[in-house]
Amino acid sequence: MSNGTVVALSGGIGGAKLSLGLLGILPPDSLSVVVNTGDDFEHLGLRISPDIDTTLYTLSDRVNPETGWGQRDETWRFMEQQAQQGGETWFRLGDRDLEIHRERSRRLRDGETLSAITADFTRRFGIAAAILPMSDETVSTSVATDQGELGFQDYFVRRQCQPSVKGLRFAGAAAARPGPGVVAALSAKDLIAIIICPSNPWLSIDPLRAVPGMRQLLRGSGVPVVAVSPLVGGTAVKGPTAKIMTELGLPVTPAAVARHYAGWIDGFVLDSRDRQYADEIQVPVLVCDTLMQTLADRRRLAGATLEFAATLAPSRAAA
Ligand code: GDP
C-alpha cells in the first residue's frame, strides 16, 4: 500500500471501530476522522458531542468495551447525586466523561470552535490522528416519528429508538460549512482514499452528507470513496439501522445501503454473509468478513478496505 493520507467519515461506535483499525495500520498522523455532530445537544447545561467522544475514547483506548461508548472503569457519583435530587438521569454521564463535557462547554462559551477544542483534546489524549467535527456550525438531527418530531437524543436514548421513524431532518445543515480541518484533509495532495465507515447511514452519515460542500469535497478530491456495509448477515450489528430501514420502507439489505450512497461512492465493502447481494450493487464490490470483534478484525478490515480502494479509479461524476 502506498504511503498517503486517509479520511474516514464516521458516526459513533461502528465508525470508531474501523477508525481504530485504520489508525493501527497507517503511519502516525496519516488518518483524519470526520465525525458526525448531528447528535450533539445541550443537556444539564453542558454541550455533549457523543460521536466525537466515542471517537476520542476509542482511538485512545479508553472506551468502555462493554458498551462501546463512555470510558472504561467509569464511576457514577454525579449520576447518583442527580437521582437523589430527582434530576434527569436518562442520559448517563459518568464522572470522567462529565469532565470532558464541562471543559468543552466552558471553551465553547469562551469563543473557541468545536474543531479547535477537539484538536486539543485529541492531542492531550495522545491520538496520532486528527478527529474533525464535520462542521463548527450547529447541525441538529431531529427525527419525525409516529410520536411526533423528536430531538435526536430524545429518540435515541430516552425512548431507545422505539418510535417508528418517518423521516429525518438536519436543522441548521443548510447554513453549515465543513469544518476547516475537514476541508484541509479532503483537499490534501497526498490523500489516497476516503472511507465511509460502517456507521448508521441515516442517523450518522446523512448529517455529514447534508453539510453543503461536502459532496464537492469528496468528489473533487480525485481519490476513491469506499463505503463499508453497516449490515452483517442481513441485519445491524448494533443499533437501529435495520429497524429504521424497515420503517422507511426500504429492504434491509446492503444493496439498499449502497443505493443510498449512489453518486457518492466508487466501491462498496460487503460482508461475506451477504454475498448474494453483490450483483445488485452498482459499484465494484469487495466481499469479506466485516465483523469487527477483535482489534485484529478491525485492522484486517481496514487493510482490506484500503487495498480495495487502491484498485479503484474514482468516478469523475460532476462534483
Ligand atoms: P452510533 O452513532 O454509536 O450508533 O454508531 P454508528 O452509527 O457509527 O454505527 C452503528 C452501525 O455500525 C450499525 O449499523 C452497526 O450495524 C454497525 N456496526 C457496528 N459494529 C460493526 C461491525 O463490527 N461490522 C460492521 N460491518 N458494522 C458494524
Tab-separated table of C-alpha atoms and ligand atoms in Angstrom:
chain	number	residue	atom	x	y	z
A	1	MET	CA	0.000	0.000	0.000
A	2	SER	CA	1.424	3.369	-0.981
A	3	ASN	CA	2.041	5.992	1.657
A	4	GLY	CA	-0.505	8.732	1.853
A	5	THR	CA	-3.305	10.093	3.985
A	6	VAL	CA	-6.769	8.654	4.522
A	7	VAL	CA	-10.040	10.291	5.552
A	8	ALA	CA	-12.724	8.265	7.339
A	9	LEU	CA	-16.308	9.538	7.638
A	10	SER	CA	-17.786	8.265	10.860
A	11	GLY	CA	-20.600	8.263	13.360
A	12	GLY	CA	-20.081	6.697	16.764
A	13	ILE	CA	-19.460	3.088	17.716
A	14	GLY	CA	-19.332	1.314	14.317
A	15	GLY	CA	-17.280	4.079	12.748
A	16	ALA	CA	-14.856	4.337	15.647
A	17	LYS	CA	-14.168	0.590	15.442
A	18	LEU	CA	-12.992	0.830	11.838
A	19	SER	CA	-11.150	4.095	12.545
A	20	LEU	CA	-9.178	2.287	15.255
A	21	GLY	CA	-8.260	-0.374	12.688
A	22	LEU	CA	-7.103	2.306	10.236
A	23	LEU	CA	-5.096	4.041	12.960
A	24	GLY	CA	-3.357	0.750	13.708
A	25	ILE	CA	-2.129	0.142	10.170
A	26	LEU	CA	-1.379	3.644	8.883
A	27	PRO	CA	1.761	5.635	9.688
A	28	PRO	CA	1.221	8.187	12.506
A	29	ASP	CA	-0.670	11.369	11.525
A	30	SER	CA	-1.987	9.849	8.275
A	31	LEU	CA	-5.609	9.437	9.370
A	32	SER	CA	-8.335	12.070	9.689
A	33	VAL	CA	-11.730	11.037	11.033
A	34	VAL	CA	-14.573	13.364	10.065
A	35	VAL	CA	-17.199	12.872	12.746
A	36	ASN	CA	-20.954	13.424	12.801
A	37	THR	CA	-22.062	16.229	15.126
A	38	GLY	CA	-25.801	15.969	14.350
A	39	ASP	CA	-26.210	14.037	17.638
A	40	ASP	CA	-24.721	16.900	19.696
A	41	PHE	CA	-27.014	18.509	22.224
A	42	GLU	CA	-27.259	20.664	25.335
A	43	HIS	CA	-28.058	18.735	28.482
A	44	LEU	CA	-27.819	19.774	32.138
A	45	GLY	CA	-26.127	22.964	30.965
A	46	LEU	CA	-23.445	21.042	29.083
A	47	ARG	CA	-22.615	20.680	25.413
A	48	ILE	CA	-22.361	16.975	24.662
A	49	SER	CA	-20.808	15.616	21.444
A	50	PRO	CA	-21.417	11.859	21.702
A	51	ASP	CA	-19.804	10.732	18.436
A	52	ILE	CA	-16.696	12.874	18.928
A	53	ASP	CA	-16.293	11.474	22.430
A	54	THR	CA	-16.785	7.885	21.296
A	55	THR	CA	-14.059	8.501	18.704
A	56	LEU	CA	-11.734	10.128	21.268
A	57	TYR	CA	-12.227	7.302	23.761
A	58	THR	CA	-11.915	4.533	21.162
A	59	LEU	CA	-8.786	5.869	19.473
A	60	SER	CA	-7.071	6.452	22.836
A	61	ASP	CA	-8.026	3.011	24.171
A	62	ARG	CA	-10.179	4.447	26.949
A	63	VAL	CA	-13.544	3.283	25.664
A	64	ASN	CA	-15.746	1.011	27.739
A	65	PRO	CA	-15.531	-2.267	25.792
A	66	GLU	CA	-18.898	-3.486	27.100
A	67	THR	CA	-20.945	-0.536	25.856
A	68	GLY	CA	-18.751	0.852	23.045
A	69	TRP	CA	-19.363	4.360	24.450
A	70	GLY	CA	-18.168	6.137	27.602
A	71	GLN	CA	-14.913	5.410	29.388
A	72	ARG	CA	-13.901	2.115	30.937
A	73	ASP	CA	-13.690	1.871	34.742
A	74	GLU	CA	-16.050	4.828	34.952
A	75	THR	CA	-17.608	5.954	38.242
A	76	TRP	CA	-21.156	7.308	38.549
A	77	ARG	CA	-21.204	9.581	41.617
A	78	PHE	CA	-22.612	12.503	39.646
A	79	MET	CA	-25.477	10.373	38.321
A	80	GLU	CA	-26.203	9.059	41.834
A	81	GLN	CA	-26.408	12.614	43.105
A	82	GLN	CA	-28.677	13.600	40.209
A	83	ALA	CA	-31.002	10.700	41.013
A	84	GLN	CA	-31.076	11.596	44.730
A	85	GLN	CA	-32.104	15.118	43.864
A	86	GLY	CA	-34.771	13.995	41.449
A	87	GLY	CA	-32.779	15.270	38.460
A	88	GLU	CA	-32.635	13.876	34.958
A	89	THR	CA	-30.810	10.564	34.669
A	90	TRP	CA	-31.969	9.207	31.293
A	91	PHE	CA	-28.725	10.278	29.615
A	92	ARG	CA	-25.947	8.523	31.509
A	93	LEU	CA	-22.953	10.739	32.231
A	94	GLY	CA	-20.020	9.109	34.008
A	95	ASP	CA	-17.797	11.222	36.240
A	96	ARG	CA	-14.784	11.264	33.908
A	97	ASP	CA	-16.955	11.725	30.857
A	98	LEU	CA	-18.581	14.673	32.598
A	99	GLU	CA	-15.264	16.477	32.863
A	100	ILE	CA	-14.864	16.390	29.069
A	101	HIS	CA	-18.330	17.915	28.601
A	102	ARG	CA	-17.665	20.574	31.223
A	103	GLU	CA	-14.385	21.617	29.624
A	104	ARG	CA	-15.832	21.589	26.093
A	105	SER	CA	-18.782	23.712	27.248
A	106	ARG	CA	-16.524	26.236	29.007
A	107	ARG	CA	-14.283	26.634	25.995
A	108	LEU	CA	-17.196	26.993	23.576
A	109	ARG	CA	-18.619	29.706	25.845
A	110	ASP	CA	-15.210	31.408	25.753
A	111	GLY	CA	-15.443	31.522	21.962
A	112	GLU	CA	-13.249	28.608	20.830
A	113	THR	CA	-14.507	26.497	17.959
A	114	LEU	CA	-15.510	22.861	18.354
A	115	SER	CA	-12.738	21.988	15.856
A	116	ALA	CA	-10.053	23.715	17.939
A	117	ILE	CA	-11.272	22.189	21.200
A	118	THR	CA	-11.479	18.705	19.666
A	119	ALA	CA	-7.970	19.047	18.215
A	120	ASP	CA	-6.664	19.937	21.661
A	121	PHE	CA	-8.469	17.002	23.335
A	122	THR	CA	-7.105	14.690	20.614
A	123	ARG	CA	-3.545	15.860	21.301
A	124	ARG	CA	-3.970	15.562	25.080
A	125	PHE	CA	-5.318	12.025	24.645
A	126	GLY	CA	-2.166	11.144	22.682
A	127	ILE	CA	-4.009	10.169	19.490
A	128	ALA	CA	-1.862	10.180	16.330
A	129	ALA	CA	-4.832	11.015	14.092
A	130	ALA	CA	-6.997	14.085	13.520
A	131	ILE	CA	-10.559	13.981	14.867
A	132	LEU	CA	-12.545	16.540	12.912
A	133	PRO	CA	-16.097	17.647	13.724
A	134	MET	CA	-17.981	17.715	10.403
A	135	SER	CA	-18.785	21.387	10.992
A	136	ASP	CA	-18.275	24.092	13.591
A	137	GLU	CA	-21.809	25.291	12.957
A	138	THR	CA	-24.614	23.643	14.890
A	139	VAL	CA	-26.462	20.910	12.994
A	140	SER	CA	-29.185	19.134	14.974
A	141	THR	CA	-30.699	15.882	13.822
A	142	SER	CA	-34.383	15.564	14.556
A	143	VAL	CA	-36.493	12.521	13.918
A	144	ALA	CA	-40.044	12.597	12.550
A	145	THR	CA	-41.802	9.667	14.221
A	146	ASP	CA	-45.238	8.230	14.870
A	147	GLN	CA	-44.953	10.019	18.251
A	148	GLY	CA	-44.181	13.405	16.680
A	149	GLU	CA	-40.935	15.192	15.880
A	150	LEU	CA	-38.256	14.261	18.430
A	151	GLY	CA	-34.806	15.619	19.174
A	152	PHE	CA	-32.166	13.013	18.337
A	153	GLN	CA	-31.231	12.029	21.900
A	154	ASP	CA	-34.867	12.011	22.966
A	155	TYR	CA	-35.468	9.435	20.217
A	156	PHE	CA	-32.198	7.508	20.551
A	157	VAL	CA	-31.503	7.386	24.279
A	158	ARG	CA	-34.606	8.429	26.208
A	159	ARG	CA	-37.037	6.437	24.044
A	160	GLN	CA	-34.444	3.842	22.989
A	161	CYS	CA	-35.319	4.121	19.260
A	162	GLN	CA	-38.759	2.669	19.986
A	163	PRO	CA	-40.847	5.230	17.998
A	164	SER	CA	-41.287	4.424	14.322
A	165	VAL	CA	-39.199	6.707	12.078
A	166	LYS	CA	-40.927	8.530	9.215
A	167	GLY	CA	-38.086	10.844	8.231
A	168	LEU	CA	-35.056	12.793	9.399
A	169	ARG	CA	-34.202	16.475	9.430
A	170	PHE	CA	-30.823	18.072	9.959
A	171	ALA	CA	-31.691	21.505	11.312
A	172	GLY	CA	-29.023	24.096	10.597
A	173	ALA	CA	-27.323	21.999	7.920
A	174	ALA	CA	-28.181	24.368	5.060
A	175	ALA	CA	-26.203	27.162	6.761
A	176	ALA	CA	-23.348	24.938	7.950
A	177	ARG	CA	-19.916	24.686	6.338
A	178	PRO	CA	-17.481	21.782	6.512
A	179	GLY	CA	-15.042	22.348	9.380
A	180	PRO	CA	-11.649	23.860	8.486
A	181	GLY	CA	-9.801	20.608	9.172
A	182	VAL	CA	-12.314	18.731	7.027
A	183	VAL	CA	-11.619	20.953	4.031
A	184	ALA	CA	-7.865	20.608	4.538
A	185	ALA	CA	-7.956	16.823	4.961
A	186	LEU	CA	-10.162	16.265	1.907
A	187	SER	CA	-8.041	18.604	-0.215
A	188	ALA	CA	-4.665	17.174	0.859
A	189	LYS	CA	-2.304	16.454	-2.029
A	190	ASP	CA	-1.259	13.129	-0.506
A	191	LEU	CA	-4.810	11.846	0.124
A	192	ILE	CA	-5.198	8.277	-1.179
A	193	ALA	CA	-8.663	7.169	-0.052
A	194	ILE	CA	-11.891	8.212	1.637
A	195	ILE	CA	-13.678	5.548	3.668
A	196	ILE	CA	-17.317	5.799	4.701
A	197	CYS	CA	-17.265	3.751	7.898
A	198	PRO	CA	-19.928	1.148	8.754
A	199	SER	CA	-21.959	3.713	10.657
A	200	ASN	CA	-25.707	4.160	10.513
A	201	PRO	CA	-26.243	5.708	7.034
A	202	TRP	CA	-29.404	7.590	8.031
A	203	LEU	CA	-28.500	8.761	11.540
A	204	SER	CA	-24.717	9.097	11.391
A	205	ILE	CA	-23.579	9.616	7.789
A	206	ASP	CA	-26.518	11.569	6.332
A	207	PRO	CA	-25.952	14.581	8.645
A	208	LEU	CA	-22.428	14.768	7.234
A	209	ARG	CA	-23.733	14.499	3.697
A	210	ALA	CA	-26.241	17.282	4.428
A	211	VAL	CA	-23.473	19.841	5.006
A	212	PRO	CA	-23.287	21.902	1.803
A	213	GLY	CA	-19.991	21.471	0.008
A	214	MET	CA	-19.274	18.015	1.449
A	215	ARG	CA	-20.112	16.184	-1.762
A	216	GLN	CA	-17.934	18.524	-3.839
A	217	LEU	CA	-15.071	17.971	-1.414
A	218	LEU	CA	-15.421	14.197	-1.653
A	219	ARG	CA	-15.873	14.037	-5.419
A	220	GLY	CA	-13.372	16.808	-6.077
A	221	SER	CA	-10.678	15.024	-4.072
A	222	GLY	CA	-9.930	12.767	-7.035
A	223	VAL	CA	-9.477	9.700	-4.789
A	224	PRO	CA	-11.714	6.638	-4.450
A	225	VAL	CA	-14.559	6.779	-1.929
A	226	VAL	CA	-15.397	3.376	-0.426
A	227	ALA	CA	-18.276	2.592	1.936
A	228	VAL	CA	-18.194	-0.371	4.323
A	229	SER	CA	-21.557	-2.048	4.893
A	230	PRO	CA	-23.089	-1.482	8.330
A	231	LEU	CA	-25.236	-4.587	7.797
A	232	VAL	CA	-23.817	-8.018	8.510
A	233	GLY	CA	-25.826	-11.130	7.697
A	234	GLY	CA	-28.829	-9.024	6.747
A	235	THR	CA	-29.053	-7.081	9.992
A	236	ALA	CA	-27.315	-4.386	12.046
A	237	VAL	CA	-24.558	-5.479	14.422
A	238	LYS	CA	-25.885	-2.980	16.955
A	239	GLY	CA	-28.407	-0.166	16.973
A	240	PRO	CA	-31.470	0.695	14.902
A	241	THR	CA	-30.133	0.696	11.310
A	242	ALA	CA	-32.267	-2.298	10.226
A	243	LYS	CA	-35.330	-1.071	12.134
A	244	ILE	CA	-35.096	2.379	10.514
A	245	MET	CA	-34.686	0.903	7.033
A	246	THR	CA	-37.867	-1.119	7.529
A	247	GLU	CA	-39.734	1.916	8.849
A	248	LEU	CA	-38.606	3.984	5.869
A	249	GLY	CA	-39.994	1.290	3.553
A	250	LEU	CA	-36.601	0.044	2.371
A	251	PRO	CA	-35.445	-3.551	2.052
A	252	VAL	CA	-32.984	-4.337	4.842
A	253	THR	CA	-30.116	-5.222	2.520
A	254	PRO	CA	-26.597	-3.920	1.927
A	255	ALA	CA	-27.695	-3.267	-1.671
A	256	ALA	CA	-30.196	-0.700	-0.339
A	257	VAL	CA	-27.369	0.940	1.642
A	258	ALA	CA	-25.199	1.070	-1.486
A	259	ARG	CA	-28.118	2.615	-3.411
A	260	HIS	CA	-28.495	5.201	-0.651
A	261	TYR	CA	-24.882	6.231	-1.292
A	262	ALA	CA	-25.289	6.291	-5.100
A	263	GLY	CA	-23.239	9.053	-6.669
A	264	TRP	CA	-21.060	9.322	-3.572
A	265	ILE	CA	-19.081	6.081	-3.681
A	266	ASP	CA	-16.723	4.259	-6.047
A	267	GLY	CA	-16.710	0.952	-4.193
A	268	PHE	CA	-18.613	-0.986	-1.526
A	269	VAL	CA	-17.347	-3.499	1.043
A	270	LEU	CA	-19.940	-6.227	1.503
A	271	ASP	CA	-19.921	-8.804	4.257
A	272	SER	CA	-19.311	-12.391	3.122
A	273	ARG	CA	-22.587	-13.439	4.760
A	274	ASP	CA	-24.383	-11.115	2.312
A	275	ARG	CA	-22.514	-12.064	-0.861
A	276	GLN	CA	-25.794	-12.797	-2.660
A	277	TYR	CA	-26.377	-9.038	-2.935
A	278	ALA	CA	-23.138	-8.343	-4.852
A	279	ASP	CA	-24.864	-8.353	-8.262
A	280	GLU	CA	-27.403	-5.737	-7.112
A	281	ILE	CA	-24.687	-3.228	-6.236
A	282	GLN	CA	-23.846	-0.747	-8.998
A	283	VAL	CA	-20.208	-0.081	-7.976
A	284	PRO	CA	-17.281	-2.516	-7.622
A	285	VAL	CA	-17.665	-4.722	-4.551
A	286	LEU	CA	-15.186	-6.302	-2.157
A	287	VAL	CA	-16.648	-9.315	-0.347
A	288	CYS	CA	-15.006	-10.053	3.007
A	289	ASP	CA	-15.706	-10.605	6.683
A	290	THR	CA	-16.667	-7.158	8.045
A	291	LEU	CA	-17.492	-8.179	11.616
A	292	MET	CA	-15.070	-6.406	13.968
A	293	GLN	CA	-14.943	-8.286	17.232
A	294	THR	CA	-11.231	-8.031	17.997
A	295	LEU	CA	-8.541	-5.443	17.348
A	296	ALA	CA	-7.102	-7.812	14.731
A	297	ASP	CA	-10.523	-7.832	12.970
A	298	ARG	CA	-10.552	-4.028	12.900
A	299	ARG	CA	-7.065	-3.889	11.372
A	300	ARG	CA	-7.784	-6.667	8.887
A	301	LEU	CA	-10.924	-4.912	7.630
A	302	ALA	CA	-9.085	-1.566	7.491
A	303	GLY	CA	-6.272	-3.115	5.450
A	304	ALA	CA	-8.611	-4.931	3.072
A	305	THR	CA	-10.661	-1.757	2.538
A	306	LEU	CA	-7.580	0.335	1.727
A	307	GLU	CA	-6.198	-2.310	-0.623
A	308	PHE	CA	-9.574	-2.444	-2.358
A	309	ALA	CA	-9.650	1.382	-2.618
A	310	ALA	CA	-6.202	1.314	-4.240
A	311	THR	CA	-7.648	-0.771	-7.102
A	312	LEU	CA	-10.442	1.716	-7.850
A	313	ALA	CA	-10.458	4.765	-10.040
A	314	PRO	CA	-12.698	7.477	-8.662
A	315	SER	CA	-15.685	8.246	-10.801
A	316	ARG	CA	-15.382	11.713	-12.270
A	317	ALA	CA	-19.067	12.389	-11.669
A	318	ALA	CA	-19.674	16.131	-11.741
A	319	ALA	CA	-18.978	17.480	-8.286
B	1	GDP	P1	-23.644	5.071	16.824
B	1	GDP	O1	-23.626	6.505	16.353
B	1	GDP	O2	-22.934	4.863	18.113
B	1	GDP	O3	-24.969	4.392	16.716
B	1	GDP	O4	-22.723	4.266	15.831
B	1	GDP	P2	-22.519	4.267	14.274
B	1	GDP	O5	-23.596	4.974	13.524
B	1	GDP	O6	-21.099	4.614	13.987
B	1	GDP	O7	-22.627	2.717	13.994
B	1	GDP	C1	-23.796	1.978	14.020
B	1	GDP	C2	-23.703	0.963	12.901
B	1	GDP	O8	-22.451	0.286	12.991
B	1	GDP	C3	-24.766	-0.094	12.939
B	1	GDP	O9	-25.441	-0.095	11.695
B	1	GDP	C4	-23.980	-1.399	13.101
B	1	GDP	O10	-24.548	-2.467	12.375
B	1	GDP	C5	-22.638	-1.033	12.541
B	1	GDP	N1	-21.573	-1.855	13.094
B	1	GDP	C6	-21.216	-1.948	14.391
B	1	GDP	N2	-20.214	-2.860	14.532
B	1	GDP	C7	-19.940	-3.324	13.275
B	1	GDP	C8	-19.018	-4.293	12.770
B	1	GDP	O11	-18.241	-4.895	13.512
B	1	GDP	N3	-19.024	-4.520	11.424
B	1	GDP	C9	-19.879	-3.871	10.578
B	1	GDP	N4	-19.815	-4.150	9.267
B	1	GDP	N5	-20.779	-2.950	11.035
B	1	GDP	C10	-20.792	-2.694	12.358
